[in-house]
Amino acid sequence: MTADEVTPDQLRALLTADETAALVLTGGQVTQVTGWTDDSLDGLLVVDRADLHARLGADSDPTALRDAAAALTEEVRLRGA
């Protein structure tokens, strides 16, 4: 695993986090932050809780989480981050 990789555990945690939580790439590392807004300048938004919930639902199975994590990791890498 590399620092810019999104993991199923991160997605599982995001689904149960505060409504304002998001996964953000900062300094080459994906981290969960609370209070993310479109005006935040401290990193590149990977996915916010609302978007992830819309994609997967509240209780996603391990396969769906793994597939979503792989897709988001690829998106991050394609952005050149």
PDB file of N, CA and C in Angstrom:
ATOM      1  N   MET A   1       0.841  -1.189   0.000  1.00  0.00           N
ATOM      2  CA  MET A   1       0.000   0.000   0.000  1.00  0.00           C
ATOM      3  C   MET A   1       0.881   1.245   0.000  1.00  0.00           C
ATOM      4  N   THR A   2       0.491   2.225  -0.807  1.00  0.00           N
ATOM      5  CA  THR A   2       1.201   3.497  -0.848  1.00  0.00           C
ATOM      6  C   THR A   2       0.348   4.567  -0.178  1.00  0.00           C
ATOM      7  N   ALA A   3       0.960   5.683   0.137  1.00  0.00           N
ATOM      8  CA  ALA A   3       0.263   6.745   0.857  1.00  0.00           C
ATOM      9  C   ALA A   3      -0.896   7.339   0.066  1.00  0.00           C
ATOM     10  N   ASP A   4      -0.799   7.293  -1.278  1.00  0.00           N
ATOM     11  CA  ASP A   4      -1.859   7.881  -2.097  1.00  0.00           C
ATOM     12  C   ASP A   4      -2.953   6.868  -2.438  1.00  0.00           C
ATOM     13  N   GLU A   5      -2.895   5.699  -1.823  1.00  0.00           N
ATOM     14  CA  GLU A   5      -3.872   4.645  -2.083  1.00  0.00           C
ATOM     15  C   GLU A   5      -5.074   4.782  -1.136  1.00  0.00           C
ATOM     16  N   VAL A   6      -6.257   4.641  -1.696  1.00  0.00           N
ATOM     17  CA  VAL A   6      -7.486   4.637  -0.901  1.00  0.00           C
ATOM     18  C   VAL A   6      -7.755   3.192  -0.498  1.00  0.00           C
ATOM     19  N   THR A   7      -8.060   2.971   0.776  1.00  0.00           N
ATOM     20  CA  THR A   7      -8.283   1.607   1.260  1.00  0.00           C
ATOM     21  C   THR A   7      -9.760   1.379   1.584  1.00  0.00           C
ATOM     22  N   PRO A   8     -10.192   0.127   1.549  1.00  0.00           N
ATOM     23  CA  PRO A   8     -11.560  -0.183   1.966  1.00  0.00           C
ATOM     24  C   PRO A   8     -11.837   0.259   3.405  1.00  0.00           C
ATOM     25  N   ASP A   9     -10.853   0.155   4.282  1.00  0.00           N
ATOM     26  CA  ASP A   9     -11.048   0.590   5.669  1.00  0.00           C
ATOM     27  C   ASP A   9     -11.310   2.093   5.747  1.00  0.00           C
ATOM     28  N   GLN A  10     -10.627   2.878   4.924  1.00  0.00           N
ATOM     29  CA  GLN A  10     -10.871   4.318   4.902  1.00  0.00           C
ATOM     30  C   GLN A  10     -12.296   4.602   4.442  1.00  0.00           C
ATOM     31  N   LEU A  11     -12.770   3.874   3.448  1.00  0.00           N
ATOM     32  CA  LEU A  11     -14.131   4.087   2.955  1.00  0.00           C
ATOM     33  C   LEU A  11     -15.154   3.670   3.998  1.00  0.00           C
ATOM     34  N   ARG A  12     -14.925   2.565   4.666  1.00  0.00           N
ATOM     35  CA  ARG A  12     -15.829   2.105   5.724  1.00  0.00           C
ATOM     36  C   ARG A  12     -15.918   3.167   6.836  1.00  0.00           C
ATOM     37  N   ALA A  13     -14.777   3.720   7.210  1.00  0.00           N
ATOM     38  CA  ALA A  13     -14.756   4.758   8.247  1.00  0.00           C
ATOM     39  C   ALA A  13     -15.471   6.022   7.774  1.00  0.00           C
ATOM     40  N   LEU A  14     -15.295   6.373   6.504  1.00  0.00           N
ATOM     41  CA  LEU A  14     -15.935   7.571   5.968  1.00  0.00           C
ATOM     42  C   LEU A  14     -17.454   7.432   5.973  1.00  0.00           C
ATOM     43  N   LEU A  15     -17.956   6.253   5.662  1.00  0.00           N
ATOM     44  CA  LEU A  15     -19.407   6.036   5.640  1.00  0.00           C
ATOM     45  C   LEU A  15     -20.048   6.239   7.012  1.00  0.00           C
ATOM     46  N   THR A  16     -19.284   6.059   8.078  1.00  0.00           N
ATOM     47  CA  THR A  16     -19.831   6.212   9.431  1.00  0.00           C
ATOM     48  C   THR A  16     -19.405   7.519  10.088  1.00  0.00           C
ATOM     49  N   ALA A  17     -18.707   8.355   9.344  1.00  0.00           N
ATOM     50  CA  ALA A  17     -18.191   9.614   9.896  1.00  0.00           C
ATOM     51  C   ALA A  17     -19.241  10.720   9.851  1.00  0.00           C
ATOM     52  N   ASP A  18     -18.852  11.863  10.363  1.00  0.00           N
ATOM     53  CA  ASP A  18     -19.655  13.080  10.338  1.00  0.00           C
ATOM     54  C   ASP A  18     -20.054  13.415   8.905  1.00  0.00           C
ATOM     55  N   GLU A  19     -21.187  14.068   8.738  1.00  0.00           N
ATOM     56  CA  GLU A  19     -21.691  14.453   7.410  1.00  0.00           C
ATOM     57  C   GLU A  19     -20.714  15.296   6.601  1.00  0.00           C
ATOM     58  N   THR A  20     -19.862  16.045   7.281  1.00  0.00           N
ATOM     59  CA  THR A  20     -18.932  16.932   6.579  1.00  0.00           C
ATOM     60  C   THR A  20     -17.584  16.279   6.311  1.00  0.00           C
ATOM     61  N   ALA A  21     -17.465  14.993   6.584  1.00  0.00           N
ATOM     62  CA  ALA A  21     -16.190  14.300   6.405  1.00  0.00           C
ATOM     63  C   ALA A  21     -15.919  14.013   4.938  1.00  0.00           C
ATOM     64  N   ALA A  22     -14.639  13.925   4.618  1.00  0.00           N
ATOM     65  CA  ALA A  22     -14.204  13.624   3.256  1.00  0.00           C
ATOM     66  C   ALA A  22     -12.826  13.002   3.302  1.00  0.00           C
ATOM     67  N   LEU A  23     -12.482  12.279   2.256  1.00  0.00           N
ATOM     68  CA  LEU A  23     -11.108  11.832   2.065  1.00  0.00           C
ATOM     69  C   LEU A  23     -10.438  12.849   1.158  1.00  0.00           C
ATOM     70  N   VAL A  24      -9.275  13.312   1.591  1.00  0.00           N
ATOM     71  CA  VAL A  24      -8.561  14.376   0.902  1.00  0.00           C
ATOM     72  C   VAL A  24      -7.103  13.954   0.727  1.00  0.00           C
ATOM     73  N   LEU A  25      -6.549  14.251  -0.420  1.00  0.00           N
ATOM     74  CA  LEU A  25      -5.138  13.996  -0.662  1.00  0.00           C
ATOM     75  C   LEU A  25      -4.362  15.261  -0.334  1.00  0.00           C
ATOM     76  N   THR A  26      -3.503  15.165   0.669  1.00  0.00           N
ATOM     77  CA  THR A  26      -2.640  16.283   1.036  1.00  0.00           C
ATOM     78  C   THR A  26      -1.237  15.742   1.278  1.00  0.00           C
ATOM     79  N   GLY A  27      -0.271  16.396   0.706  1.00  0.00           N
ATOM     80  CA  GLY A  27       1.110  15.973   0.901  1.00  0.00           C
ATOM     81  C   GLY A  27       1.356  14.556   0.423  1.00  0.00           C
ATOM     82  N   GLY A  28       0.626  14.123  -0.591  1.00  0.00           N
ATOM     83  CA  GLY A  28       0.805  12.785  -1.129  1.00  0.00           C
ATOM     84  C   GLY A  28       0.161  11.680  -0.325  1.00  0.00           C
ATOM     85  N   GLN A  29      -0.659  12.043   0.667  1.00  0.00           N
ATOM     86  CA  GLN A  29      -1.286  11.050   1.527  1.00  0.00           C
ATOM     87  C   GLN A  29      -2.793  11.270   1.598  1.00  0.00           C
ATOM     88  N   VAL A  30      -3.551  10.191   1.521  1.00  0.00           N
ATOM     89  CA  VAL A  30      -5.003  10.254   1.644  1.00  0.00           C
ATOM     90  C   VAL A  30      -5.362  10.200   3.123  1.00  0.00           C
ATOM     91  N   THR A  31      -6.088  11.218   3.583  1.00  0.00           N
ATOM     92  CA  THR A  31      -6.516  11.269   4.974  1.00  0.00           C
ATOM     93  C   THR A  31      -7.968  11.701   5.059  1.00  0.00           C
ATOM     94  N   GLN A  32      -8.600  11.340   6.152  1.00  0.00           N
ATOM     95  CA  GLN A  32      -9.982  11.762   6.393  1.00  0.00           C
ATOM     96  C   GLN A  32      -9.966  13.069   7.151  1.00  0.00           C
ATOM     97  N   VAL A  33     -10.760  14.012   6.679  1.00  0.00           N
ATOM     98  CA  VAL A  33     -10.896  15.297   7.353  1.00  0.00           C
ATOM     99  C   VAL A  33     -12.375  15.562   7.615  1.00  0.00           C
ATOM    100  N   THR A  34     -12.633  16.331   8.633  1.00  0.00           N
ATOM    101  CA  THR A  34     -13.992  16.751   8.952  1.00  0.00           C
ATOM    102  C   THR A  34     -14.095  18.235   8.677  1.00  0.00           C
ATOM    103  N   GLY A  35     -15.229  18.654   8.149  1.00  0.00           N
ATOM    104  CA  GLY A  35     -15.427  20.067   7.865  1.00  0.00           C
ATOM    105  C   GLY A  35     -14.999  20.465   6.470  1.00  0.00           C
ATOM    106  N   TRP A  36     -14.867  19.499   5.579  1.00  0.00           N
ATOM    107  CA  TRP A  36     -14.463  19.805   4.203  1.00  0.00           C
ATOM    108  C   TRP A  36     -15.555  20.596   3.505  1.00  0.00           C
ATOM    109  N   THR A  37     -15.168  21.627   2.769  1.00  0.00           N
ATOM    110  CA  THR A  37     -16.091  22.387   1.924  1.00  0.00           C
ATOM    111  C   THR A  37     -15.445  22.567   0.560  1.00  0.00           C
ATOM    112  N   ASP A  38     -16.223  22.964  -0.415  1.00  0.00           N
ATOM    113  CA  ASP A  38     -15.674  23.213  -1.746  1.00  0.00           C
ATOM    114  C   ASP A  38     -14.672  24.358  -1.737  1.00  0.00           C
ATOM    115  N   ASP A  39     -14.711  25.185  -0.707  1.00  0.00           N
ATOM    116  CA  ASP A  39     -13.785  26.314  -0.604  1.00  0.00           C
ATOM    117  C   ASP A  39     -12.488  25.957   0.107  1.00  0.00           C
ATOM    118  N   SER A  40     -12.403  24.731   0.623  1.00  0.00           N
ATOM    119  CA  SER A  40     -11.194  24.310   1.322  1.00  0.00           C
ATOM    120  C   SER A  40     -10.034  24.233   0.336  1.00  0.00           C
ATOM    121  N   LEU A  41      -8.911  24.748   0.743  1.00  0.00           N
ATOM    122  CA  LEU A  41      -7.748  24.778  -0.130  1.00  0.00           C
ATOM    123  C   LEU A  41      -6.648  23.836   0.331  1.00  0.00           C
ATOM    124  N   ASP A  42      -6.915  23.050   1.341  1.00  0.00           N
ATOM    125  CA  ASP A  42      -5.883  22.217   1.942  1.00  0.00           C
ATOM    126  C   ASP A  42      -5.857  20.811   1.371  1.00  0.00           C
ATOM    127  N   GLY A  43      -5.873  20.674   0.062  1.00  0.00           N
ATOM    128  CA  GLY A  43      -5.748  19.358  -0.534  1.00  0.00           C
ATOM    129  C   GLY A  43      -6.720  19.131  -1.667  1.00  0.00           C
ATOM    130  N   LEU A  44      -6.603  17.958  -2.248  1.00  0.00           N
ATOM    131  CA  LEU A  44      -7.422  17.538  -3.368  1.00  0.00           C
ATOM    132  C   LEU A  44      -8.500  16.590  -2.852  1.00  0.00           C
ATOM    133  N   LEU A  45      -9.747  16.936  -3.095  1.00  0.00           N
ATOM    134  CA  LEU A  45     -10.853  16.087  -2.656  1.00  0.00           C
ATOM    135  C   LEU A  45     -10.820  14.779  -3.428  1.00  0.00           C
ATOM    136  N   VAL A  46     -10.835  13.669  -2.700  1.00  0.00           N
ATOM    137  CA  VAL A  46     -10.930  12.342  -3.303  1.00  0.00           C
ATOM    138  C   VAL A  46     -12.396  11.945  -3.366  1.00  0.00           C
ATOM    139  N   VAL A  47     -13.077  11.978  -2.233  1.00  0.00           N
ATOM    140  CA  VAL A  47     -14.512  11.689  -2.163  1.00  0.00           C
ATOM    141  C   VAL A  47     -15.039  12.209  -0.832  1.00  0.00           C
ATOM    142  N   ASP A  48     -16.241  12.774  -0.855  1.00  0.00           N
ATOM    143  CA  ASP A  48     -16.852  13.173   0.409  1.00  0.00           C
ATOM    144  C   ASP A  48     -17.870  12.115   0.828  1.00  0.00           C
ATOM    145  N   ARG A  49     -18.307  12.211   2.059  1.00  0.00           N
ATOM    146  CA  ARG A  49     -19.196  11.202   2.620  1.00  0.00           C
ATOM    147  C   ARG A  49     -20.483  11.075   1.817  1.00  0.00           C
ATOM    148  N   ALA A  50     -21.072  12.193   1.438  1.00  0.00           N
ATOM    149  CA  ALA A  50     -22.341  12.154   0.704  1.00  0.00           C
ATOM    150  C   ALA A  50     -22.189  11.446  -0.639  1.00  0.00           C
ATOM    151  N   ASP A  51     -21.116  11.727  -1.358  1.00  0.00           N
ATOM    152  CA  ASP A  51     -20.886  11.089  -2.644  1.00  0.00           C
ATOM    153  C   ASP A  51     -20.642   9.591  -2.480  1.00  0.00           C
ATOM    154  N   LEU A  52     -19.854   9.232  -1.488  1.00  0.00           N
ATOM    155  CA  LEU A  52     -19.588   7.820  -1.251  1.00  0.00           C
ATOM    156  C   LEU A  52     -20.870   7.081  -0.860  1.00  0.00           C
ATOM    157  N   HIS A  53     -21.675   7.712  -0.021  1.00  0.00           N
ATOM    158  CA  HIS A  53     -22.943   7.103   0.380  1.00  0.00           C
ATOM    159  C   HIS A  53     -23.856   6.919  -0.829  1.00  0.00           C
ATOM    160  N   ALA A  54     -23.879   7.896  -1.729  1.00  0.00           N
ATOM    161  CA  ALA A  54     -24.693   7.792  -2.942  1.00  0.00           C
ATOM    162  C   ALA A  54     -24.201   6.658  -3.844  1.00  0.00           C
ATOM    163  N   ARG A  55     -22.889   6.470  -3.890  1.00  0.00           N
ATOM    164  CA  ARG A  55     -22.312   5.409  -4.720  1.00  0.00           C
ATOM    165  C   ARG A  55     -22.554   4.017  -4.140  1.00  0.00           C
ATOM    166  N   LEU A  56     -22.419   3.899  -2.814  1.00  0.00           N
ATOM    167  CA  LEU A  56     -22.382   2.572  -2.198  1.00  0.00           C
ATOM    168  C   LEU A  56     -23.522   2.253  -1.244  1.00  0.00           C
ATOM    169  N   GLY A  57     -24.212   3.258  -0.743  1.00  0.00           N
ATOM    170  CA  GLY A  57     -25.179   3.010   0.318  1.00  0.00           C
ATOM    171  C   GLY A  57     -24.473   3.015   1.666  1.00  0.00           C
ATOM    172  N   ALA A  58     -25.231   2.860   2.715  1.00  0.00           N
ATOM    173  CA  ALA A  58     -24.673   2.977   4.065  1.00  0.00           C
ATOM    174  C   ALA A  58     -23.898   1.739   4.498  1.00  0.00           C
ATOM    175  N   ASP A  59     -24.347   0.576   4.096  1.00  0.00           N
ATOM    176  CA  ASP A  59     -23.727  -0.674   4.548  1.00  0.00           C
ATOM    177  C   ASP A  59     -23.225  -1.475   3.360  1.00  0.00           C
ATOM    178  N   SER A  60     -22.086  -1.101   2.845  1.00  0.00           N
ATOM    179  CA  SER A  60     -21.552  -1.771   1.664  1.00  0.00           C
ATOM    180  C   SER A  60     -20.814  -3.039   2.051  1.00  0.00           C
ATOM    181  N   ASP A  61     -20.879  -4.006   1.167  1.00  0.00           N
ATOM    182  CA  ASP A  61     -20.180  -5.259   1.426  1.00  0.00           C
ATOM    183  C   ASP A  61     -18.692  -5.093   1.108  1.00  0.00           C
ATOM    184  N   PRO A  62     -17.861  -5.998   1.582  1.00  0.00           N
ATOM    185  CA  PRO A  62     -16.413  -5.870   1.384  1.00  0.00           C
ATOM    186  C   PRO A  62     -15.992  -5.785  -0.081  1.00  0.00           C
ATOM    187  N   THR A  63     -16.679  -6.488  -0.956  1.00  0.00           N
ATOM    188  CA  THR A  63     -16.320  -6.442  -2.378  1.00  0.00           C
ATOM    189  C   THR A  63     -16.580  -5.060  -2.956  1.00  0.00           C
ATOM    190  N   ALA A  64     -17.721  -4.469  -2.623  1.00  0.00           N
ATOM    191  CA  ALA A  64     -18.037  -3.127  -3.114  1.00  0.00           C
ATOM    192  C   ALA A  64     -17.041  -2.104  -2.571  1.00  0.00           C
ATOM    193  N   LEU A  65     -16.671  -2.222  -1.311  1.00  0.00           N
ATOM    194  CA  LEU A  65     -15.682  -1.306  -0.733  1.00  0.00           C
ATOM    195  C   LEU A  65     -14.328  -1.461  -1.417  1.00  0.00           C
ATOM    196  N   ARG A  66     -13.909  -2.692  -1.666  1.00  0.00           N
ATOM    197  CA  ARG A  66     -12.628  -2.936  -2.322  1.00  0.00           C
ATOM    198  C   ARG A  66     -12.630  -2.365  -3.743  1.00  0.00           C
ATOM    199  N   ASP A  67     -13.717  -2.590  -4.478  1.00  0.00           N
ATOM    200  CA  ASP A  67     -13.808  -2.080  -5.842  1.00  0.00           C
ATOM    201  C   ASP A  67     -13.824  -0.548  -5.874  1.00  0.00           C
ATOM    202  N   ALA A  68     -14.565   0.053  -4.956  1.00  0.00           N
ATOM    203  CA  ALA A  68     -14.624   1.518  -4.890  1.00  0.00           C
ATOM    204  C   ALA A  68     -13.265   2.097  -4.514  1.00  0.00           C
ATOM    205  N   ALA A  69     -12.563   1.452  -3.584  1.00  0.00           N
ATOM    206  CA  ALA A  69     -11.237   1.917  -3.180  1.00  0.00           C
ATOM    207  C   ALA A  69     -10.269   1.870  -4.361  1.00  0.00           C
ATOM    208  N   ALA A  70     -10.320   0.794  -5.131  1.00  0.00           N
ATOM    209  CA  ALA A  70      -9.443   0.673  -6.300  1.00  0.00           C
ATOM    210  C   ALA A  70      -9.767   1.745  -7.337  1.00  0.00           C
ATOM    211  N   ALA A  71     -11.047   1.994  -7.569  1.00  0.00           N
ATOM    212  CA  ALA A  71     -11.447   3.013  -8.543  1.00  0.00           C
ATOM    213  C   ALA A  71     -11.013   4.408  -8.093  1.00  0.00           C
ATOM    214  N   LEU A  72     -11.170   4.710  -6.816  1.00  0.00           N
ATOM    215  CA  LEU A  72     -10.769   6.026  -6.308  1.00  0.00           C
ATOM    216  C   LEU A  72      -9.254   6.188  -6.336  1.00  0.00           C
ATOM    217  N   THR A  73      -8.526   5.129  -6.041  1.00  0.00           N
ATOM    218  CA  THR A  73      -7.060   5.186  -6.130  1.00  0.00           C
ATOM    219  C   THR A  73      -6.642   5.496  -7.556  1.00  0.00           C
ATOM    220  N   GLU A  74      -7.278   4.859  -8.516  1.00  0.00           N
ATOM    221  CA  GLU A  74      -6.966   5.115  -9.921  1.00  0.00           C
ATOM    222  C   GLU A  74      -7.291   6.564 -10.304  1.00  0.00           C
ATOM    223  N   GLU A  75      -8.415   7.081  -9.814  1.00  0.00           N
ATOM    224  CA  GLU A  75      -8.771   8.479 -10.086  1.00  0.00           C
ATOM    225  C   GLU A  75      -7.705   9.428  -9.555  1.00  0.00           C
ATOM    226  N   VAL A  76      -7.224   9.167  -8.343  1.00  0.00           N
ATOM    227  CA  VAL A  76      -6.187  10.011  -7.749  1.00  0.00           C
ATOM    228  C   VAL A  76      -4.941   9.978  -8.622  1.00  0.00           C
ATOM    229  N   ARG A  77      -4.555   8.813  -9.042  1.00  0.00           N
ATOM    230  CA  ARG A  77      -3.335   8.674  -9.849  1.00  0.00           C
ATOM    231  C   ARG A  77      -3.489   9.301 -11.232  1.00  0.00           C
ATOM    232  N   LEU A  78      -4.673   9.207 -11.817  1.00  0.00           N
ATOM    233  CA  LEU A  78      -4.918   9.822 -13.123  1.00  0.00           C
ATOM    234  C   LEU A  78      -4.894  11.345 -13.056  1.00  0.00           C
ATOM    235  N   ARG A  79      -5.229  11.893 -11.901  1.00  0.00           N
ATOM    236  CA  ARG A  79      -5.168  13.353 -11.721  1.00  0.00           C
ATOM    237  C   ARG A  79      -3.727  13.834 -11.603  1.00  0.00           C
ATOM    238  N   GLY A  80      -2.812  12.891 -11.494  1.00  0.00           N
ATOM    239  CA  GLY A  80      -1.414  13.254 -11.388  1.00  0.00           C
ATOM    240  C   GLY A  80      -0.996  13.661  -9.994  1.00  0.00           C
ATOM    241  N   ALA A  81      -1.796  13.268  -9.031  1.00  0.00           N
ATOM    242  CA  ALA A  81      -1.481  13.649  -7.648  1.00  0.00           C
ATOM    243  C   ALA A  81      -0.495  12.674  -7.044  1.00  0.00           C
TER     244      ALA A  81
END
